[in-house]
CSV table of C-alpha atoms in Angstrom, one decimal:
chain,number,residue,atom,x,y,z
I,1,MET,CA,8.9,-7.9,23.3
I,2,THR,CA,8.2,-9.8,19.4
I,3,THR,CA,4.8,-8.3,18.1
I,4,GLU,CA,4.4,-11.9,18.1
I,5,ASP,CA,4.7,-12.3,22.3
I,6,ARG,CA,2.5,-9.4,22.5
I,7,LEU,CA,-0.9,-11.1,20.4
I,8,ARG,CA,-0.5,-14.0,22.3
I,9,THR,CA,-0.5,-11.9,25.4
I,10,TYR,CA,-3.5,-10.5,24.0
I,11,ARG,CA,-5.5,-13.6,23.2
I,12,GLY,CA,-4.5,-15.1,26.2
I,13,ARG,CA,-6.6,-12.0,27.9
I,14,ARG,CA,-9.6,-12.6,25.4
I,15,ASP,CA,-12.1,-14.7,25.3
I,16,PHE,CA,-13.3,-15.4,22.1
I,17,GLY,CA,-16.3,-16.8,22.4
I,18,ARG,CA,-18.0,-14.0,23.9
I,19,THR,CA,-17.3,-11.5,21.7
I,20,ARG,CA,-17.4,-11.1,17.9
I,21,GLU,CA,-13.9,-9.5,17.8
I,22,PRO,CA,-11.6,-11.7,15.5
I,23,SER,CA,-9.1,-13.2,16.7
I,24,GLY,CA,-6.2,-12.0,14.0
I,25,GLY,CA,-3.8,-14.8,12.0
I,26,ALA,CA,-1.3,-14.1,9.5
I,27,ALA,CA,-1.8,-12.1,6.3
I,28,ALA,CA,-0.7,-14.0,3.3
I,29,ALA,CA,2.2,-12.3,1.1
I,30,ASP,CA,0.5,-11.4,-1.2
I,31,GLU,CA,-2.6,-9.7,0.3
I,32,ARG,CA,-3.0,-5.5,0.3
I,33,PRO,CA,-3.2,-3.8,3.1
I,34,ARG,CA,-6.9,-3.8,4.9
I,35,PHE,CA,-9.0,-2.7,7.4
I,36,VAL,CA,-11.8,-3.4,9.3
I,37,VAL,CA,-14.4,-1.1,11.5
I,38,GLN,CA,-16.2,-2.4,14.2
I,39,ILE,CA,-18.8,-1.7,16.4
I,40,HIS,CA,-17.3,-1.9,20.1
I,41,ASP,CA,-19.9,-1.9,22.8
I,42,ALA,CA,-17.8,-1.0,26.7
I,43,ARG,CA,-18.6,1.3,29.4
I,44,ARG,CA,-20.3,3.1,25.6
I,45,MET,CA,-20.8,2.6,22.3
I,46,HIS,CA,-18.5,3.3,19.9
I,47,PHE,CA,-16.7,2.1,17.0
I,48,ASP,CA,-13.0,0.9,16.6
I,49,PHE,CA,-10.7,1.5,13.2
I,50,ARG,CA,-7.8,-1.3,13.0
I,51,LEU,CA,-5.5,0.0,10.3
I,52,GLN,CA,-2.8,-3.3,9.2
I,53,VAL,CA,-0.1,-1.3,8.7
I,54,GLY,CA,2.9,-2.6,7.9
I,55,THR,CA,3.6,-6.9,8.1
I,56,CYS,CA,3.9,-9.1,10.9
C-alpha cells in the first residue's frame, strides 16, 4: 500500500468538519521539513507531535 493510499484511507475515516485536525496535503518542493504540535482531547488531554520526514 502506498503512502497516498494510506492517506486516502485515513482521510476517509475522519470528519474534518467536526475536528480541527488538518487534513494534510503535499508540501511544495522548496519547503523545509516542518513539525506540528497539536492538542488532542481523546480519552485524555495530551499533545501530538508530528514531524515531517522525507517527502511523500
